[in-house]
GROMACS .gro file of C-alpha atoms in nm:
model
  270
    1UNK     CA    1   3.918   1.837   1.015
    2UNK     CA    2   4.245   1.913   1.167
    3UNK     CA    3   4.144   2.133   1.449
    4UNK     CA    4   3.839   1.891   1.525
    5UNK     CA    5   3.918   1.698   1.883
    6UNK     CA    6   3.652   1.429   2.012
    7UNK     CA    7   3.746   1.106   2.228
    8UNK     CA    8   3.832   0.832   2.002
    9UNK     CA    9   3.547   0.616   2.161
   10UNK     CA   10   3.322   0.848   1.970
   11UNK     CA   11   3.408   0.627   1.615
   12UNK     CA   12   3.286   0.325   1.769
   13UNK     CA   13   3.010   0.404   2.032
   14UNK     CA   14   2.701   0.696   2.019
   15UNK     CA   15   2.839   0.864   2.281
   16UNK     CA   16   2.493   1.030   2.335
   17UNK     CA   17   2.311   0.725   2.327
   18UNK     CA   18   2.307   0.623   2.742
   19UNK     CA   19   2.115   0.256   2.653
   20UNK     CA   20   2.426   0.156   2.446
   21UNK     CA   21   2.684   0.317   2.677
   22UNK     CA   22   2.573   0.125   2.963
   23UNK     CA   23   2.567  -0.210   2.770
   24UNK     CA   24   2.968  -0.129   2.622
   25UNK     CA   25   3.042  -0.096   2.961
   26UNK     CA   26   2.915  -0.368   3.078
   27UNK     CA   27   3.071  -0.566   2.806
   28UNK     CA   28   3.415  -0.417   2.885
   29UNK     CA   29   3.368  -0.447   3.250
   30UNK     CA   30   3.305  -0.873   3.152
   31UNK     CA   31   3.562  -0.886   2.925
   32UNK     CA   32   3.838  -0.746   3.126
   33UNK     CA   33   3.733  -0.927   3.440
   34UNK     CA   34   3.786  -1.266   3.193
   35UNK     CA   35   4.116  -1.195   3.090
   36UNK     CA   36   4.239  -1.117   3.404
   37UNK     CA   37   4.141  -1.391   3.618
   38UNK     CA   38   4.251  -1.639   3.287
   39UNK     CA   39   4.619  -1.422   3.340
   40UNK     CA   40   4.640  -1.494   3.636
   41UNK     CA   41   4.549  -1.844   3.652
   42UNK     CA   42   4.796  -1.930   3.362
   43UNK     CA   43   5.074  -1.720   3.540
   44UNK     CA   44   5.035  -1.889   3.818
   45UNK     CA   45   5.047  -2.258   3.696
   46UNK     CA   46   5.340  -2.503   3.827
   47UNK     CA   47   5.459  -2.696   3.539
   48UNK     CA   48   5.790  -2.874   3.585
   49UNK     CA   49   5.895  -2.885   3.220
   50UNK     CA   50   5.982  -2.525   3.177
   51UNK     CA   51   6.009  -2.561   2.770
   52UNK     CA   52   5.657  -2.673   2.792
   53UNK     CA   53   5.560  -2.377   3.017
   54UNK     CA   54   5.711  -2.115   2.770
   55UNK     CA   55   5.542  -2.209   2.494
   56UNK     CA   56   5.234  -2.181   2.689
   57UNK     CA   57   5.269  -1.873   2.801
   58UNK     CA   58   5.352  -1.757   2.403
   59UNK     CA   59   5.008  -1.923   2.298
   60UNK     CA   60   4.843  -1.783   2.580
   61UNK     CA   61   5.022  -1.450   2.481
   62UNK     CA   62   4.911  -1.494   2.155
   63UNK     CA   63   4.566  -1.572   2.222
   64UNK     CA   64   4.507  -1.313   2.485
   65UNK     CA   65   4.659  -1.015   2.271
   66UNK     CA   66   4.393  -1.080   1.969
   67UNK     CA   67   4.095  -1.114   2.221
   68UNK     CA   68   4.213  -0.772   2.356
   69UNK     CA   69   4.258  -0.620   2.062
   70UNK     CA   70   3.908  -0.695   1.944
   71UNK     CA   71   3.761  -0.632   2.218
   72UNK     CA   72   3.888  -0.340   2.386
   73UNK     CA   73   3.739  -0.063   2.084
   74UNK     CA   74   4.011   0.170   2.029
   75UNK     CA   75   4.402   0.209   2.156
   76UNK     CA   76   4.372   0.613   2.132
   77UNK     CA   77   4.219   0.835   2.353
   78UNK     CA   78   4.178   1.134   2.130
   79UNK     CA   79   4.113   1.107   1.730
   80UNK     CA   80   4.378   1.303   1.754
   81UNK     CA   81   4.722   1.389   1.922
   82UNK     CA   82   4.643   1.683   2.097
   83UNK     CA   83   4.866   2.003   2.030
   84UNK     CA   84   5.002   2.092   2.369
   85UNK     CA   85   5.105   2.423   2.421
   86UNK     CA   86   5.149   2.722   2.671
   87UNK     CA   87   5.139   2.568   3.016
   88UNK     CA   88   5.011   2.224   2.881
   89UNK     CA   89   5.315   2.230   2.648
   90UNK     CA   90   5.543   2.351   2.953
   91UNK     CA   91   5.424   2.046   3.211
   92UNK     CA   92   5.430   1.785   2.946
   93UNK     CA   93   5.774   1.851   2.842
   94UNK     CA   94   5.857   1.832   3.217
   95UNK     CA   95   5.675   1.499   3.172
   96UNK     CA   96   5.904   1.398   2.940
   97UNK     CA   97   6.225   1.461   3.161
   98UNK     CA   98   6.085   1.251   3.462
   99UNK     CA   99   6.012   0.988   3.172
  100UNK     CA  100   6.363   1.003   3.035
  101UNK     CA  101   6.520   1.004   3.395
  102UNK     CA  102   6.288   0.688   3.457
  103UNK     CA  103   6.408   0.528   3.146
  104UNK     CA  104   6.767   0.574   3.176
  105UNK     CA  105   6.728   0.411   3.534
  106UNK     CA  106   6.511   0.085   3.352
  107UNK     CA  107   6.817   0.079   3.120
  108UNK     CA  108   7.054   0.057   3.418
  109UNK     CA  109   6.887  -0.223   3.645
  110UNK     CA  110   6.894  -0.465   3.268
  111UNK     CA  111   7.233  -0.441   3.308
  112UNK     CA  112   7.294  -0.736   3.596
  113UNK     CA  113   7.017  -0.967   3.378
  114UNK     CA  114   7.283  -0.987   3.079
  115UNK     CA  115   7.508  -1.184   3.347
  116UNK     CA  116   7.258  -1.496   3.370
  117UNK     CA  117   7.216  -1.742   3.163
  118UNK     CA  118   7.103  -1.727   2.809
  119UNK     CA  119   6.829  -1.898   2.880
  120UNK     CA  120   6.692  -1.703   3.200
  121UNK     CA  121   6.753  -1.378   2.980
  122UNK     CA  122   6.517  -1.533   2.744
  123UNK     CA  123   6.246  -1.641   3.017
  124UNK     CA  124   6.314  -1.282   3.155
  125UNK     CA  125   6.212  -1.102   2.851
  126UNK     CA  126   5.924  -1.347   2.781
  127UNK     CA  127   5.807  -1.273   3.117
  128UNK     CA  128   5.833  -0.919   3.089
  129UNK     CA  129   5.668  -0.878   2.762
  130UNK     CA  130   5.351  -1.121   2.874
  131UNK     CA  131   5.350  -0.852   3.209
  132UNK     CA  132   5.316  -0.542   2.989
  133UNK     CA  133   5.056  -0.704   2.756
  134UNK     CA  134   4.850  -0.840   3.013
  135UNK     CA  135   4.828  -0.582   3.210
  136UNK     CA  136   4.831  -0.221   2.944
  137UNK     CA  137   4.565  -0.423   2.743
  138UNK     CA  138   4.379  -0.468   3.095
  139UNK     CA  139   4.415  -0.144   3.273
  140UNK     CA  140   4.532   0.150   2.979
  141UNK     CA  141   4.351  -0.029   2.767
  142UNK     CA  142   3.986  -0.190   2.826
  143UNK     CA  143   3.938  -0.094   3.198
  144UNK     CA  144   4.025   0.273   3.070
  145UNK     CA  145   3.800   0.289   2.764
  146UNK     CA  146   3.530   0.173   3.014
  147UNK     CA  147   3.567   0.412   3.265
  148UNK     CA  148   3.641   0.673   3.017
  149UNK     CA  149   3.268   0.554   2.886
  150UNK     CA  150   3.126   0.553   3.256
  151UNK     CA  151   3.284   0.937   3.323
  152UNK     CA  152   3.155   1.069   3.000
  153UNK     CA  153   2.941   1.325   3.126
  154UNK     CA  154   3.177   1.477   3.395
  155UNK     CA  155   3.422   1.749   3.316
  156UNK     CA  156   3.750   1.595   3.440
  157UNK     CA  157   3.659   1.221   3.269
  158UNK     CA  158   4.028   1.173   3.199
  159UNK     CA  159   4.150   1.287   3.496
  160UNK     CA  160   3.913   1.068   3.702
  161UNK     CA  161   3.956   0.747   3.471
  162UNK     CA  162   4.356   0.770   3.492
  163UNK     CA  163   4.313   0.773   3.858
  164UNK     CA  164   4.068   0.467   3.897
  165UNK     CA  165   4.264   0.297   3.648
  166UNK     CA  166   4.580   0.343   3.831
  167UNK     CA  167   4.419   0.278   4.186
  168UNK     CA  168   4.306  -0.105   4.028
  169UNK     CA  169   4.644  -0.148   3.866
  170UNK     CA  170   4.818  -0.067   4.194
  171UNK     CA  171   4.564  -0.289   4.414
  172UNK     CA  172   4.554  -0.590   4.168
  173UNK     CA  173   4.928  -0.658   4.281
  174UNK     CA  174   4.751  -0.731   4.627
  175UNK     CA  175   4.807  -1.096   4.485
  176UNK     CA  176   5.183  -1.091   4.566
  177UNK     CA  177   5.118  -1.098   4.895
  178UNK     CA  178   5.156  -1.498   4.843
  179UNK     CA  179   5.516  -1.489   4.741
  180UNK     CA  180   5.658  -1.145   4.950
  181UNK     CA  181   5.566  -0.995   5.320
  182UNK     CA  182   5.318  -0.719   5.366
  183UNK     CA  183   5.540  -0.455   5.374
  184UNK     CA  184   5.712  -0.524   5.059
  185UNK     CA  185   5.348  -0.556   4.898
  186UNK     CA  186   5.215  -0.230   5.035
  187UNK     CA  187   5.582  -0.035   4.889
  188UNK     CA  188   5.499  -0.221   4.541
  189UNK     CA  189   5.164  -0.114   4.575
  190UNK     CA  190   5.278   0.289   4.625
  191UNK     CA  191   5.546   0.215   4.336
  192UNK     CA  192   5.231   0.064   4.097
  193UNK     CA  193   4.995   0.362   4.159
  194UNK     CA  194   5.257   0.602   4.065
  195UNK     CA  195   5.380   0.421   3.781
  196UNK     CA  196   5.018   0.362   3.656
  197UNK     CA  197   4.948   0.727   3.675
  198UNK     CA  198   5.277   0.774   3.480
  199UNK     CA  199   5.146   0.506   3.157
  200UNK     CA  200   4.841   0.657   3.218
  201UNK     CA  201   4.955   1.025   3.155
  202UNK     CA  202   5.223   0.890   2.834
  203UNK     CA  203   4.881   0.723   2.673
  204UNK     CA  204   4.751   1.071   2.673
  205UNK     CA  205   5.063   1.213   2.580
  206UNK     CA  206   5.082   0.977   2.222
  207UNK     CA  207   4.742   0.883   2.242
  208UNK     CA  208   4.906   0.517   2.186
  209UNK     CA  209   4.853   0.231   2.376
  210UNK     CA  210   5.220   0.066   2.199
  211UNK     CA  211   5.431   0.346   2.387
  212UNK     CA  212   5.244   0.211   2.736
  213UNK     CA  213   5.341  -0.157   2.662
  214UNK     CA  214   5.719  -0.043   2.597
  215UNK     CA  215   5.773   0.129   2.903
  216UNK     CA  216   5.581  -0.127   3.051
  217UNK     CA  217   5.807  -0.412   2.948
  218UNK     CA  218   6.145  -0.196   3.042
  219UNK     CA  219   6.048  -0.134   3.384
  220UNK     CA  220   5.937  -0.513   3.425
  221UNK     CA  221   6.279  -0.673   3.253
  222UNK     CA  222   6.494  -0.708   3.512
  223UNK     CA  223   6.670  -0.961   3.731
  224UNK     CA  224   6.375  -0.894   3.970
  225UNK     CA  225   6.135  -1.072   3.760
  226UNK     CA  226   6.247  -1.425   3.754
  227UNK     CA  227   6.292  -1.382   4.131
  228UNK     CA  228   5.961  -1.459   4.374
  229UNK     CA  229   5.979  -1.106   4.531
  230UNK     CA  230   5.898  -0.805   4.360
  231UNK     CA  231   5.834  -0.577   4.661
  232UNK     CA  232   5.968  -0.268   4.798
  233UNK     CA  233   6.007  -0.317   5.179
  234UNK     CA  234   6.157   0.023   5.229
  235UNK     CA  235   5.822   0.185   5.274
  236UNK     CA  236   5.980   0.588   5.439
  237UNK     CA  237   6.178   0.562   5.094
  238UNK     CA  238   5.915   0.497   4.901
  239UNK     CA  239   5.672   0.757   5.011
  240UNK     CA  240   5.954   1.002   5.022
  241UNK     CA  241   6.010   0.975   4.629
  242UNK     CA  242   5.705   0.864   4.472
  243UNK     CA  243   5.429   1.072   4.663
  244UNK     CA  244   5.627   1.416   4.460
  245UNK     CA  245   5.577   1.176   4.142
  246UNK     CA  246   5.197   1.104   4.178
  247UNK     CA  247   5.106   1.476   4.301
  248UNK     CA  248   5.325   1.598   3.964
  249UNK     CA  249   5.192   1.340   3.712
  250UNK     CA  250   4.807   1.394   3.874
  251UNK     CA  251   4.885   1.809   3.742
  252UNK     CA  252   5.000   1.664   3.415
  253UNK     CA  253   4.745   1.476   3.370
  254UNK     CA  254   4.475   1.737   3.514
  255UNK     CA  255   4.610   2.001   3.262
  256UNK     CA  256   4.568   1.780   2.954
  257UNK     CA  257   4.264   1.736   3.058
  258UNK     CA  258   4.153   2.086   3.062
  259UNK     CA  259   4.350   2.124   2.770
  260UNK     CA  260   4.108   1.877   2.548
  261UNK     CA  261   3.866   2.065   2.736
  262UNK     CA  262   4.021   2.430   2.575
  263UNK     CA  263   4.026   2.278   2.255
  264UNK     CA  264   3.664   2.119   2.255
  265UNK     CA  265   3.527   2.461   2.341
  266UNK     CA  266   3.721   2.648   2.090
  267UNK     CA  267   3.526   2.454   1.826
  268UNK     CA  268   3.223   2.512   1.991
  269UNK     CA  269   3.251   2.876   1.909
  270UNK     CA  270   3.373   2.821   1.557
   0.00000   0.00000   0.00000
């Protein structure tokens, strides 16, 4: 039915069966914990013939995007997109302008990459797409079905899985710290946890996991990616723009929630 909403993880597990939600969880938990320490393992492999290195990482690319897609149970949140109106309509299409501002920034930093070489633009892009497929499948994808699964019975179970999502995505680029100083780790790490809350709020938004990976791969392709530091060292600067950005996408976020919530109990009462 069209005015019937339900979380999309409802098609493939008995969400009222606990036995069977622990085990998917547990499965998901395994799964994702494989497929990021094999990412990170091939990413970080010194080969010195780089043709031979690029086709590696487009098998492993290959490879890793059918195991996710198998695994990870659904790409939607909600069987359906949810119709935002009212206030949810009103802070989503606010949502939309931050998201369009963002963009129009990504666009602008490409710019300098088109100066390079043809063959760095390539390794660029290659490097950017294998980024936002390893890591949406990862964190919007099987880490938040999982924890989507594991907050099932609490009333904000978005809310608090696009937080713990975003709070792993941030911390998992702890692993720079081997190629950039401290400081320029911890900025990245502010910049990731506001930028996962952001993918995690446009997942909800088109209740697609494709839209994620896009944005993902524009914000990744630029010159900054073929270089060896991908921090922000300018920590005051940081905090000063992207604390307003997490506080606003956490409302966002917190009124599509309820809003599922509005719409779940206006069924009830049908």
């Amino acid at each position: 039915m069209k005015d019937n909403y339900y979380l999309a993880l409802a098609d493939d597990v008995e969400l009222g069966n606990k036995i069977i939600i622990k085990r998917t969880i547990a499965k998901l938990f395994m799964v994702a914990t494989i497929l990021l320490i094999s990412g990170l393992c091939v990413v970080r492999l010194n080969i010195g013939n780089k043709q031979i290195y690029k086709l590696m990482l487009i098998a492993f690319l290959t490879i890793y995007t059918y195991t996710a897609k198998h695994f990870i149970l659904t790409t939607k949140t909600f069987n359906q997109k949810l119709r935002l109106k009212g206030t949810s309509g009103k802070i989503t299409f606010a949502y939309l302008i931050l998201l369009i501002f963002l963009i129009s920034i990504e666009l602008m930093n490409m710019f300098p990459l088109f100066k390079l070489q043809f063959s760095k633009i390539l390794f660029a892009a290659l490097s950017a797409l294998i980024s936002a497929v390893f890591e949406e499948f990862i964190f919007r994808g099987i880490l938040f079905n999982a924890f989507l699964l594991l907050f099932c019975e609490e009333k904000y179970d978005i809310l608090c899985t696009s937080i713990v999502c975003s709070i792993l995505f941030s911390l998992i680029h702890m692993n720079n710290l081997t190629s950039q100083s401290f400081i320029s780790t911890v900025g990245q790490m502010i910049f990731t946890l506001a930028f996962g809350l952001i993918l995690s709020c446009l997942r909800l938004w088109s209740n697609r996991l494709a839209w994620c990976i896009a944005l993902h791969f524009l914000q990744d392709f630029s010159p900054k990616i073929i270089s060896t530091n991908y921090g922000i060292s300018k920590i005051g600067l940081v905090i000063l723009l992207y604390f307003p950005i997490i506080i606003f996408v956490l409302i966002c976020i917190w009124i599509i929630n309820k809003r599922y919530l509005e719409l779940r109990k206006k069924e009830t009462v049908k």
